[in-house]
């Protein structure tokens, strides 16, 4: 092959190429997002509708059922899951794999426009890509009162929304911040039934007038050469609501403040947040898809530290982290990194044990970092991330990338032992094993590459594993046929062999030849090596599971209470 000969004639160019690959590999490694699992794209759309203080029965009949009727029959829709609760409804739409989600979103919005009018005080449906359970939570923080600060903590909600949320949402990689402190304050009108009856005002009249307190456009008025926009002001602030005129009796106005008491107060508390037994306001930090989890988390922690010592401390508030996903990510990545390093060392020890050549072992060892760093470049270019799946693929690939280097270096040493010059031995030694290396590489890639074409959840999870192994193995054959011959020609030394079978294992070689010197013995060994592993696999087959359980130092508790 001309590639091998060109590498032998230009070792400096090969060395410069290797240095560039290592440099760009290190840069790519620093830019790769680091997270626990790969991003899983589910073809889902969620629809949320809020109706303050409505019962689940009202939400189901007025919000959920009309929406389900217009959404049925969507192209590609596989599952429609609807839930009605107090004050809100939620619909999750799951589509078939491969569905064009942009067209599906347009179709959903078009069908929601055909809904009958919603209740007057119900909000418009909020449509977003992905389901509510898409697991985009980065971490949780809880804001508590410092000792000596007047409570309750819920009265600081507006301050947190105006001061803390914008600072956290400005961090790169943060998609949003959910404040879990229950619903905001509401305007409560408490009617004195006796006064209302005495003045002849009904509850329905009061409710209708209060609900219609909005600004109304009156069109345009032309005065001479000028044109004015007319607007009737009917919207009241809570302080002015008592001046609303309900009706007239004997030429005198009956105002809302005459028959009712208006106050702004928190609604009946149905949501509680505690940390270490203290009432708190929860802050859920959501991450952007594809964001570097650890990098984003570290920046969020830095911003929280500034807020803790600055604005929050000035208000008598403290903030503490509750859930840190970085601990589990660092633990999992650290474990896999240790396994990768240990696996590489064990592979090199095995190479040295069988070859008994320090120079050859050191040369083969260089193929491992070259292949891994080149794999990082491809992962960066394809938009992948470093996670437990891709790192597991790298750990598997460590033993595979040295196979080609072992074959090439061993054949070069063998030819040098026959008296060939270093250039001739390197050229002929690499050329002779090209078919075998190519066949071995193609079969390995053919096993893993089809996983990339699986579009379901399983395919998305294990695509990083298949891609990492395929890339590393494909690069290993290039390294074995270019870098190894260019370095082996002058680096590897021929040795005088003590036997015709190689140095170090003549006794084992003699035993193998003696036990495979006839056709019955050969067939018996083939049958035994095929049947015995199958029997052992069947006996020691582990329990099948989707993914192994994740061990983490945390306990989750869920309580289901009876109705009412």
Coordinates of C-alpha atoms in Angstrom, one line a residue:
X1 CA 0.0 0.0 0.0
X2 CA 1.2 3.5 -0.9
X3 CA 0.1 4.8 2.5
X4 CA 2.5 2.5 4.3
X5 CA 5.4 3.4 2.0
X6 CA 4.7 7.1 2.3
X7 CA 4.6 6.8 6.1
X8 CA 8.0 5.1 6.1
X9 CA 9.6 7.7 3.8
X10 CA 8.1 10.6 5.8
X11 CA 8.4 9.8 9.5
X12 CA 8.6 13.5 10.4
X13 CA 5.2 14.2 8.7
X14 CA 3.8 11.2 10.6
X15 CA 5.1 12.5 13.9
X16 CA 3.7 16.0 13.2
X17 CA 0.3 14.5 12.4
X18 CA 0.3 12.5 15.6
X19 CA 1.1 15.6 17.6
X20 CA -1.7 17.6 15.9
X21 CA -4.1 14.7 16.6
X22 CA -3.1 14.7 20.3
X23 CA -3.4 18.5 20.6
X24 CA -6.8 18.7 19.0
X25 CA -7.9 15.6 21.0
X26 CA -7.0 17.3 24.2
X27 CA -8.9 20.5 23.1
X28 CA -11.9 18.4 22.2
X29 CA -11.8 16.6 25.5
X30 CA -12.0 19.9 27.3
X31 CA -15.0 21.0 25.3
X32 CA -17.0 17.8 25.5
X33 CA -20.1 18.0 27.7
X34 CA -19.8 15.8 30.8
X35 CA -23.0 14.2 32.1
X36 CA -24.3 11.0 33.6
X37 CA -26.2 9.5 30.6
X38 CA -26.7 10.5 27.0
X39 CA -29.4 12.9 26.0
X40 CA -32.5 11.0 25.1
X41 CA -34.9 12.6 22.7
X42 CA -38.5 11.5 23.2
X43 CA -41.0 12.5 20.5
X44 CA -43.4 14.0 23.0
X45 CA -45.4 17.2 23.3
X46 CA -46.9 18.4 26.6
X47 CA -49.9 20.7 27.0
X48 CA -50.6 22.4 30.3
X49 CA -53.7 24.5 31.1
X50 CA -54.3 26.3 34.4
X51 CA -57.6 27.3 35.9
X52 CA -57.2 28.8 39.4
X53 CA -59.2 27.1 42.2
X54 CA -61.1 24.8 39.9
X55 CA -61.9 21.3 41.2
X56 CA -60.6 18.3 39.3
X57 CA -64.2 17.5 38.1
X58 CA -64.5 21.0 36.5
X59 CA -61.0 20.8 35.0
X60 CA -61.8 17.4 33.5
X61 CA -65.1 18.5 31.9
X62 CA -64.2 22.0 30.8
X63 CA -60.5 21.7 29.9
X64 CA -59.3 18.1 29.6
X65 CA -62.1 16.5 27.6
X66 CA -62.5 19.2 25.0
X67 CA -58.7 19.2 24.4
X68 CA -58.6 15.4 24.1
X69 CA -61.4 15.4 21.6
X70 CA -59.7 17.8 19.2
X71 CA -56.3 16.1 19.6
X72 CA -57.4 12.6 18.8
X73 CA -56.3 11.3 15.4
X74 CA -53.1 13.3 15.2
X75 CA -50.7 11.8 12.5
X76 CA -48.1 9.5 14.2
X77 CA -49.8 9.8 17.6
X78 CA -49.2 6.6 19.7
X79 CA -50.3 7.6 23.2
X80 CA -52.4 10.4 24.6
X81 CA -52.1 10.7 28.4
X82 CA -54.3 13.2 30.2
X83 CA -54.4 14.2 33.9
X84 CA -56.8 16.5 35.7
X85 CA -55.9 18.0 39.1
X86 CA -57.0 20.9 41.2
X87 CA -56.5 24.0 39.1
X88 CA -54.7 22.5 36.2
X89 CA -54.8 19.9 33.5
X90 CA -51.9 18.1 31.7
X91 CA -51.8 16.2 28.5
X92 CA -48.7 14.3 27.2
X93 CA -48.7 13.3 23.6
X94 CA -46.3 10.5 22.6
X95 CA -45.5 10.1 18.9
X96 CA -44.0 7.3 16.8
X97 CA -40.2 7.3 16.4
X98 CA -39.2 9.3 13.3
X99 CA -42.2 11.6 13.4
X100 CA -41.4 15.2 12.2
X101 CA -42.0 17.0 15.5
X102 CA -42.0 20.4 14.0
X103 CA -45.0 19.5 11.8
X104 CA -46.6 17.7 14.8
X105 CA -46.2 20.9 16.9
X106 CA -47.9 23.0 14.2
X107 CA -50.7 20.4 13.9
X108 CA -51.2 20.5 17.7
X109 CA -51.4 24.3 17.8
X110 CA -53.8 24.3 14.8
X111 CA -56.1 21.8 16.5
X112 CA -56.1 23.8 19.8
X113 CA -57.3 26.8 17.9
X114 CA -60.5 24.8 17.2
X115 CA -61.3 24.5 20.9
X116 CA -64.5 26.0 22.2
X117 CA -64.1 29.1 24.4
X118 CA -62.4 28.2 27.7
X119 CA -63.8 29.4 31.1
X120 CA -63.2 33.1 31.5
X121 CA -60.6 32.8 34.3
X122 CA -58.8 29.9 32.8
X123 CA -55.3 30.5 31.2
X124 CA -54.5 29.7 27.6
X125 CA -53.0 26.2 27.1
X126 CA -49.2 26.2 27.2
X127 CA -47.6 23.9 24.6
X128 CA -44.0 22.8 24.7
X129 CA -41.8 20.1 23.2
X130 CA -41.0 17.2 25.4
X131 CA -42.8 15.8 28.4
X132 CA -42.9 17.1 31.9
X133 CA -40.9 14.1 33.1
X134 CA -38.0 14.7 30.7
X135 CA -35.6 14.7 33.6
X136 CA -33.9 18.1 32.8
X137 CA -33.5 18.9 36.5
X138 CA -29.9 20.1 37.2
X139 CA -30.1 20.7 41.0
X140 CA -32.3 22.0 43.8
X141 CA -31.7 24.9 46.2
X142 CA -33.8 25.9 49.1
X143 CA -34.1 29.5 50.5
X144 CA -34.7 29.6 54.3
X145 CA -35.0 32.3 57.0
X146 CA -31.8 33.0 58.9
X147 CA -32.1 33.1 62.7
X148 CA -33.8 36.3 63.9
X149 CA -35.5 37.0 60.5
X150 CA -39.2 37.7 60.6
X151 CA -41.3 35.2 58.7
X152 CA -43.0 33.6 57.1
X153 CA -40.6 32.7 54.3
X154 CA -43.4 32.8 51.7
X155 CA -43.6 36.6 51.9
X156 CA -40.1 36.8 50.2
X157 CA -41.4 35.0 47.1
X158 CA -41.6 38.2 45.0
X159 CA -38.1 39.2 46.1
X160 CA -36.7 35.9 45.0
X161 CA -38.6 36.1 41.6
X162 CA -37.2 39.6 41.0
X163 CA -33.7 39.2 42.3
X164 CA -32.6 35.5 42.5
X165 CA -34.3 34.0 39.4
X166 CA -32.8 36.4 36.8
X167 CA -29.2 35.8 38.2
X168 CA -29.6 32.1 38.0
X169 CA -31.3 32.1 34.6
X170 CA -28.4 34.2 33.2
X171 CA -25.9 31.3 33.8
X172 CA -25.0 29.6 30.5
X173 CA -26.5 26.2 30.3
X174 CA -29.5 27.0 32.6
X175 CA -32.8 26.7 30.8
X176 CA -35.0 28.1 33.6
X177 CA -35.7 28.2 37.3
X178 CA -38.9 26.9 38.8
X179 CA -39.9 28.5 42.2
X180 CA -41.8 26.0 44.3
X181 CA -43.6 28.2 46.9
X182 CA -47.2 27.5 46.0
X183 CA -49.5 29.9 44.0
X184 CA -49.0 33.7 44.3
X185 CA -51.1 36.0 46.4
X186 CA -54.7 36.4 45.4
X187 CA -57.3 39.1 45.8
X188 CA -60.1 37.8 48.1
X189 CA -63.5 39.4 48.2
X190 CA -65.5 38.4 51.3
X191 CA -69.2 39.4 50.9
X192 CA -71.3 40.4 53.9
X193 CA -74.5 38.6 53.0
X194 CA -76.7 40.6 55.3
X195 CA -75.5 43.9 53.9
X196 CA -75.8 42.7 50.3
X197 CA -79.3 41.5 50.9
X198 CA -80.3 44.7 52.6
X199 CA -79.0 46.7 49.6
X200 CA -80.5 44.4 47.1
X201 CA -77.2 43.2 45.5
X202 CA -77.0 39.5 44.6
X203 CA -73.8 37.4 44.7
X204 CA -74.0 36.8 41.0
X205 CA -74.1 40.5 40.3
X206 CA -71.0 41.0 42.4
X207 CA -69.2 38.1 40.7
X208 CA -70.1 39.4 37.2
X209 CA -69.0 43.0 38.0
X210 CA -65.7 41.9 39.6
X211 CA -64.9 39.6 36.6
X212 CA -65.7 42.3 34.1
X213 CA -63.4 44.9 35.6
X214 CA -61.2 45.3 32.5
X215 CA -60.1 48.2 30.3
X216 CA -62.2 48.6 27.1
X217 CA -61.3 50.3 23.9
X218 CA -63.7 53.0 22.8
X219 CA -62.4 53.5 19.3
X220 CA -61.1 56.8 17.9
X221 CA -62.4 60.3 18.2
X222 CA -61.6 63.0 15.7
X223 CA -61.4 66.6 17.0
X224 CA -60.6 69.0 14.2
X225 CA -57.4 67.9 12.6
X226 CA -56.5 65.7 15.5
X227 CA -57.4 62.1 16.1
X228 CA -57.6 60.6 19.7
X229 CA -57.8 57.0 20.8
X230 CA -60.7 56.6 23.3
X231 CA -60.2 54.1 26.1
X232 CA -62.5 53.3 29.0
X233 CA -60.6 52.5 32.2
X234 CA -62.2 49.7 34.1
X235 CA -59.3 47.8 35.6
X236 CA -58.9 48.3 39.3
X237 CA -55.9 47.8 41.6
X238 CA -56.7 45.9 44.8
X239 CA -56.7 49.2 46.7
X240 CA -59.2 50.7 44.3
X241 CA -61.4 47.7 44.0
X242 CA -63.6 48.8 46.9
X243 CA -64.7 51.9 44.8
X244 CA -66.2 49.7 42.1
X245 CA -69.9 50.7 41.6
X246 CA -72.2 47.7 41.7
X247 CA -75.5 49.5 41.2
X248 CA -77.5 52.6 42.1
X249 CA -80.2 52.9 44.7
X250 CA -82.1 56.2 45.2
X251 CA -79.5 58.1 43.2
X252 CA -76.7 56.8 45.4
X253 CA -74.0 54.4 44.2
X254 CA -73.6 51.0 46.0
X255 CA -69.9 50.3 46.0
X256 CA -68.2 46.9 46.4
X257 CA -66.6 48.2 49.6
X258 CA -70.0 48.7 51.1
X259 CA -71.0 45.0 51.0
X260 CA -67.6 43.2 51.0
X261 CA -64.1 43.2 52.4
X262 CA -61.3 43.2 49.9
X263 CA -57.8 41.9 50.9
X264 CA -54.7 40.6 49.2
X265 CA -53.6 37.5 50.9
X266 CA -51.9 34.2 50.2
X267 CA -54.2 31.4 49.1
X268 CA -55.0 28.4 51.3
X269 CA -51.6 26.7 51.5
X270 CA -51.6 23.3 49.7
X271 CA -47.9 23.1 48.9
X272 CA -45.2 22.8 51.6
X273 CA -41.4 22.9 51.2
X274 CA -39.1 22.0 54.1
X275 CA -35.3 21.6 54.4
X276 CA -33.9 20.1 57.5
X277 CA -37.2 20.7 59.2
X278 CA -37.4 24.4 58.3
X279 CA -40.0 26.1 56.0
X280 CA -38.3 27.0 52.7
X281 CA -38.9 28.0 49.1
X282 CA -37.6 25.5 46.6
X283 CA -35.6 26.5 43.5
X284 CA -35.4 23.9 40.8
X285 CA -32.7 24.6 38.3
X286 CA -33.4 23.2 34.8
X287 CA -30.6 22.6 32.3
X288 CA -30.5 23.2 28.6
X289 CA -30.3 20.2 26.4
X290 CA -26.7 19.3 25.6
X291 CA -25.3 21.6 28.3
X292 CA -22.2 20.5 30.2
X293 CA -23.7 19.4 33.4
X294 CA -20.7 19.7 35.7
X295 CA -19.6 23.0 34.1
X296 CA -23.0 24.5 34.4
X297 CA -23.4 23.2 38.0
X298 CA -20.1 24.8 39.1
X299 CA -21.1 28.1 37.6
X300 CA -24.5 27.9 39.3
X301 CA -22.8 27.2 42.7
X302 CA -20.5 30.2 42.2
X303 CA -23.5 32.5 41.5
X304 CA -25.4 31.1 44.5
X305 CA -22.3 31.7 46.7
X306 CA -22.4 35.4 45.6
X307 CA -26.1 35.6 46.3
X308 CA -25.8 34.0 49.7
X309 CA -23.2 36.5 50.9
X310 CA -24.8 39.5 49.2
X311 CA -28.5 40.1 48.5
X312 CA -29.9 37.2 50.4
X313 CA -27.9 37.8 53.6
X314 CA -29.0 41.4 53.5
X315 CA -32.6 40.3 53.6
X316 CA -31.9 37.8 56.4
X317 CA -32.2 34.8 54.1
X318 CA -29.9 31.8 53.5
X319 CA -29.7 29.3 50.6
X320 CA -28.5 25.7 50.6
X321 CA -28.2 23.0 48.0
X322 CA -30.3 19.9 48.4
X323 CA -29.5 17.7 45.4
X324 CA -26.2 17.7 43.7
X325 CA -26.1 15.5 40.6
X326 CA -22.4 16.4 40.2
X327 CA -21.5 14.0 43.0
X328 CA -23.0 11.0 41.2
X329 CA -21.5 12.1 37.8
X330 CA -18.0 12.5 39.3
X331 CA -18.3 9.2 41.1
X332 CA -19.4 7.3 38.0
X333 CA -17.0 9.0 35.6
X334 CA -14.1 8.6 38.1
X335 CA -14.8 4.9 38.4
X336 CA -14.9 4.4 34.7
X337 CA -11.8 6.4 34.2
X338 CA -10.0 4.2 36.8
X339 CA -11.2 1.1 35.0
X340 CA -10.0 2.5 31.7
X341 CA -6.5 3.2 33.0
X342 CA -6.3 -0.2 34.8
X343 CA -7.5 -1.9 31.7
X344 CA -4.9 -0.2 29.6
X345 CA -2.2 -1.2 32.0
X346 CA -3.4 -4.8 32.2
X347 CA -3.4 -4.9 28.4
X348 CA 0.2 -3.7 28.2
X349 CA 1.3 -6.2 30.9
X350 CA -0.3 -9.0 28.8
X351 CA 1.5 -7.7 25.7
X352 CA 4.9 -7.6 27.5
X353 CA 4.3 -11.0 29.1
X354 CA 3.8 -12.7 25.7
X355 CA 6.2 -10.7 23.6
X356 CA 9.0 -10.2 26.2
X357 CA 10.1 -7.1 24.4
X358 CA 10.1 -3.7 26.2
X359 CA 10.6 -1.7 23.0
X360 CA 7.7 -3.4 21.3
X361 CA 5.5 -3.0 24.3
X362 CA 6.2 0.7 24.6
X363 CA 5.6 1.2 20.9
X364 CA 2.2 -0.6 21.1
X365 CA 1.3 1.5 24.2
X366 CA 1.5 4.7 22.2
X367 CA -1.4 3.5 20.0
X368 CA -3.8 3.7 23.0
X369 CA -3.6 7.5 23.7
X370 CA -3.5 8.3 19.9
X371 CA -6.7 6.3 19.2
X372 CA -8.5 7.7 22.3
X373 CA -7.6 11.3 21.6
X374 CA -8.6 10.9 17.9
X375 CA -11.9 9.4 19.2
X376 CA -12.5 12.5 21.3
X377 CA -12.2 14.7 18.2
X378 CA -14.9 12.7 16.3
X379 CA -17.2 12.8 19.4
X380 CA -16.8 16.6 19.5
X381 CA -17.5 16.9 15.8
X382 CA -20.6 14.7 16.0
X383 CA -22.1 16.6 19.0
X384 CA -21.8 13.8 21.5
X385 CA -21.0 14.0 25.2
X386 CA -18.8 12.2 27.7
X387 CA -21.0 10.0 29.9
X388 CA -20.9 6.6 31.5
X389 CA -22.0 4.9 28.2
X390 CA -19.3 6.6 26.0
X391 CA -16.6 6.1 28.6
X392 CA -17.6 2.4 28.9
X393 CA -17.1 2.2 25.1
X394 CA -13.6 3.7 25.5
X395 CA -12.8 1.2 28.2
X396 CA -13.9 -1.7 25.9
X397 CA -11.9 -0.2 23.0
X398 CA -8.7 -0.1 24.9
X399 CA -8.1 -3.8 24.4
X400 CA -9.2 -3.7 20.8
X401 CA -7.0 -0.8 19.6
X402 CA -3.8 -2.6 20.5
X403 CA -4.7 -5.7 18.4
X404 CA -3.5 -4.2 15.1
X405 CA -0.4 -2.7 16.7
X406 CA 0.5 -6.2 18.2
X407 CA 0.1 -7.9 14.8
X408 CA 2.1 -5.3 12.9
X409 CA 4.9 -5.0 15.4
X410 CA 5.2 -8.8 15.8
X411 CA 5.4 -9.4 12.1
X412 CA 8.0 -6.6 11.7
X413 CA 10.2 -8.2 14.4
X414 CA 9.8 -11.6 12.7
X415 CA 11.0 -10.2 9.4
X416 CA 13.9 -8.4 11.0
X417 CA 15.0 -11.6 12.6
X418 CA 15.3 -13.1 9.1
X419 CA 17.9 -10.5 8.2
X420 CA 15.8 -7.9 6.3
X421 CA 16.7 -4.3 6.6
X422 CA 14.5 -2.1 8.9
X423 CA 12.8 -0.4 6.0
X424 CA 12.1 -3.7 4.2
X425 CA 10.9 -5.4 7.4
X426 CA 8.6 -2.5 8.2
X427 CA 7.2 -2.2 4.7
X428 CA 6.7 -6.0 4.1
X429 CA 5.6 -6.6 7.7
X430 CA 2.8 -4.1 7.5
X431 CA 1.7 -5.1 4.0
X432 CA 1.4 -8.8 4.8
X433 CA -1.1 -8.2 7.6
X434 CA -3.3 -5.6 5.9
X435 CA -6.0 -8.2 4.8
X436 CA -6.1 -9.7 8.2
X437 CA -6.3 -6.3 10.0
X438 CA -8.9 -5.1 7.6
X439 CA -11.1 -8.2 8.0
X440 CA -10.8 -8.0 11.8
X441 CA -11.7 -4.3 11.9
X442 CA -14.7 -4.6 9.6
X443 CA -16.2 -7.5 11.5
X444 CA -15.8 -5.5 14.8
X445 CA -17.4 -2.4 13.3
X446 CA -20.2 -4.5 11.7
X447 CA -21.2 -5.7 15.1
X448 CA -21.5 -2.3 16.7
X449 CA -22.4 0.1 13.9
X450 CA -26.0 -1.1 13.3
X451 CA -26.8 0.2 16.8
X452 CA -26.5 3.7 15.5
X453 CA -29.5 3.1 13.2
X454 CA -31.8 2.2 16.1
X455 CA -34.1 5.2 16.7
X456 CA -35.9 4.1 19.9
X457 CA -34.7 4.9 23.4
X458 CA -32.4 1.9 23.6
X459 CA -30.7 2.9 20.4
X460 CA -30.2 6.5 21.7
X461 CA -28.7 5.2 25.0
X462 CA -26.2 2.7 23.4
X463 CA -25.4 4.7 20.3
X464 CA -22.5 6.4 22.2
X465 CA -21.1 3.0 23.1
X466 CA -21.3 1.7 19.5
X467 CA -20.0 4.9 18.0
X468 CA -17.0 5.1 20.4
X469 CA -15.9 1.5 19.8
X470 CA -16.4 1.8 16.0
X471 CA -14.4 5.1 15.9
X472 CA -11.5 3.8 18.1
X473 CA -11.2 0.5 16.2
X474 CA -11.3 2.2 12.8
X475 CA -8.6 4.7 13.8
X476 CA -6.5 1.8 15.3
X477 CA -6.0 0.2 11.9
X478 CA -4.8 3.6 10.5
X479 CA -2.4 4.0 13.4
X480 CA -1.2 0.4 13.0
X481 CA -0.4 0.8 9.3
X482 CA 1.1 4.3 9.4
X483 CA 2.5 5.2 12.8
X484 CA 3.7 1.8 13.8
X485 CA 5.7 1.0 10.7
X486 CA 7.3 4.5 10.7
X487 CA 8.5 4.1 14.3
X488 CA 9.1 0.3 14.3
X489 CA 11.7 0.4 11.4
X490 CA 14.4 2.0 13.5
X491 CA 13.0 1.4 17.0
X492 CA 12.4 -2.3 17.2
X493 CA 15.5 -4.5 17.4
X494 CA 15.8 -8.1 16.2
X495 CA 16.7 -10.7 18.8
X496 CA 18.5 -14.0 18.5
X497 CA 15.8 -16.6 19.3
X498 CA 16.6 -19.5 21.6
X499 CA 14.1 -21.7 19.8
X500 CA 12.3 -22.0 16.5
X501 CA 9.0 -20.9 18.1
X502 CA 10.0 -17.6 19.7
X503 CA 11.5 -16.5 22.9
X504 CA 9.8 -17.3 26.2
X505 CA 7.2 -19.9 25.3
X506 CA 8.8 -22.9 23.5
X507 CA 7.4 -25.4 26.0
X508 CA 3.8 -24.1 25.5
X509 CA 4.3 -24.1 21.8
X510 CA 5.5 -27.7 21.8
X511 CA 2.5 -28.8 23.9
X512 CA 0.0 -27.1 21.6
X513 CA 1.5 -28.7 18.5
X514 CA 1.5 -32.1 20.2
X515 CA -2.2 -31.9 21.2
X516 CA -3.3 -30.6 17.7
X517 CA -1.2 -32.8 15.4
X518 CA -4.2 -34.8 14.1
X519 CA -7.6 -34.1 12.6
X520 CA -9.6 -35.7 15.4
X521 CA -7.7 -33.7 18.0
X522 CA -8.3 -30.5 16.0
X523 CA -12.0 -31.1 15.6
X524 CA -12.3 -32.0 19.3
X525 CA -10.6 -28.7 20.4
X526 CA -12.9 -26.7 18.0
X527 CA -16.0 -28.4 19.4
X528 CA -14.9 -28.0 23.0
X529 CA -14.1 -24.3 22.5
X530 CA -17.5 -23.7 20.9
X531 CA -19.7 -25.8 23.3
X532 CA -18.0 -25.1 26.6
X533 CA -18.4 -21.2 26.5
X534 CA -22.1 -21.6 25.5
X535 CA -22.7 -23.9 28.5
X536 CA -20.9 -21.6 30.8
X537 CA -22.9 -18.6 29.5
X538 CA -26.1 -20.5 30.1
X539 CA -25.1 -21.5 33.6
X540 CA -23.9 -18.1 34.7
X541 CA -26.3 -15.9 32.8
X542 CA -27.1 -12.9 35.0
X543 CA -30.6 -11.5 35.5
X544 CA -31.8 -9.5 32.5
X545 CA -32.5 -5.8 33.1
X546 CA -32.9 -2.7 31.1
X547 CA -30.1 -0.8 32.9
X548 CA -28.3 -1.7 36.1
X549 CA -29.6 0.0 39.2
X550 CA -27.9 3.3 40.0
X551 CA -26.4 3.4 43.5
X552 CA -26.6 6.8 45.1
X553 CA -26.4 8.1 48.7
X554 CA -30.0 9.3 48.8
X555 CA -33.4 8.1 49.9
X556 CA -36.6 9.1 48.1
X557 CA -39.9 8.8 50.0
X558 CA -43.4 9.2 48.4
X559 CA -46.6 9.4 50.3
X560 CA -50.1 8.7 48.8
X561 CA -52.9 10.0 50.9
X562 CA -56.6 9.0 50.6
X563 CA -59.0 11.5 48.9
X564 CA -59.9 14.5 50.9

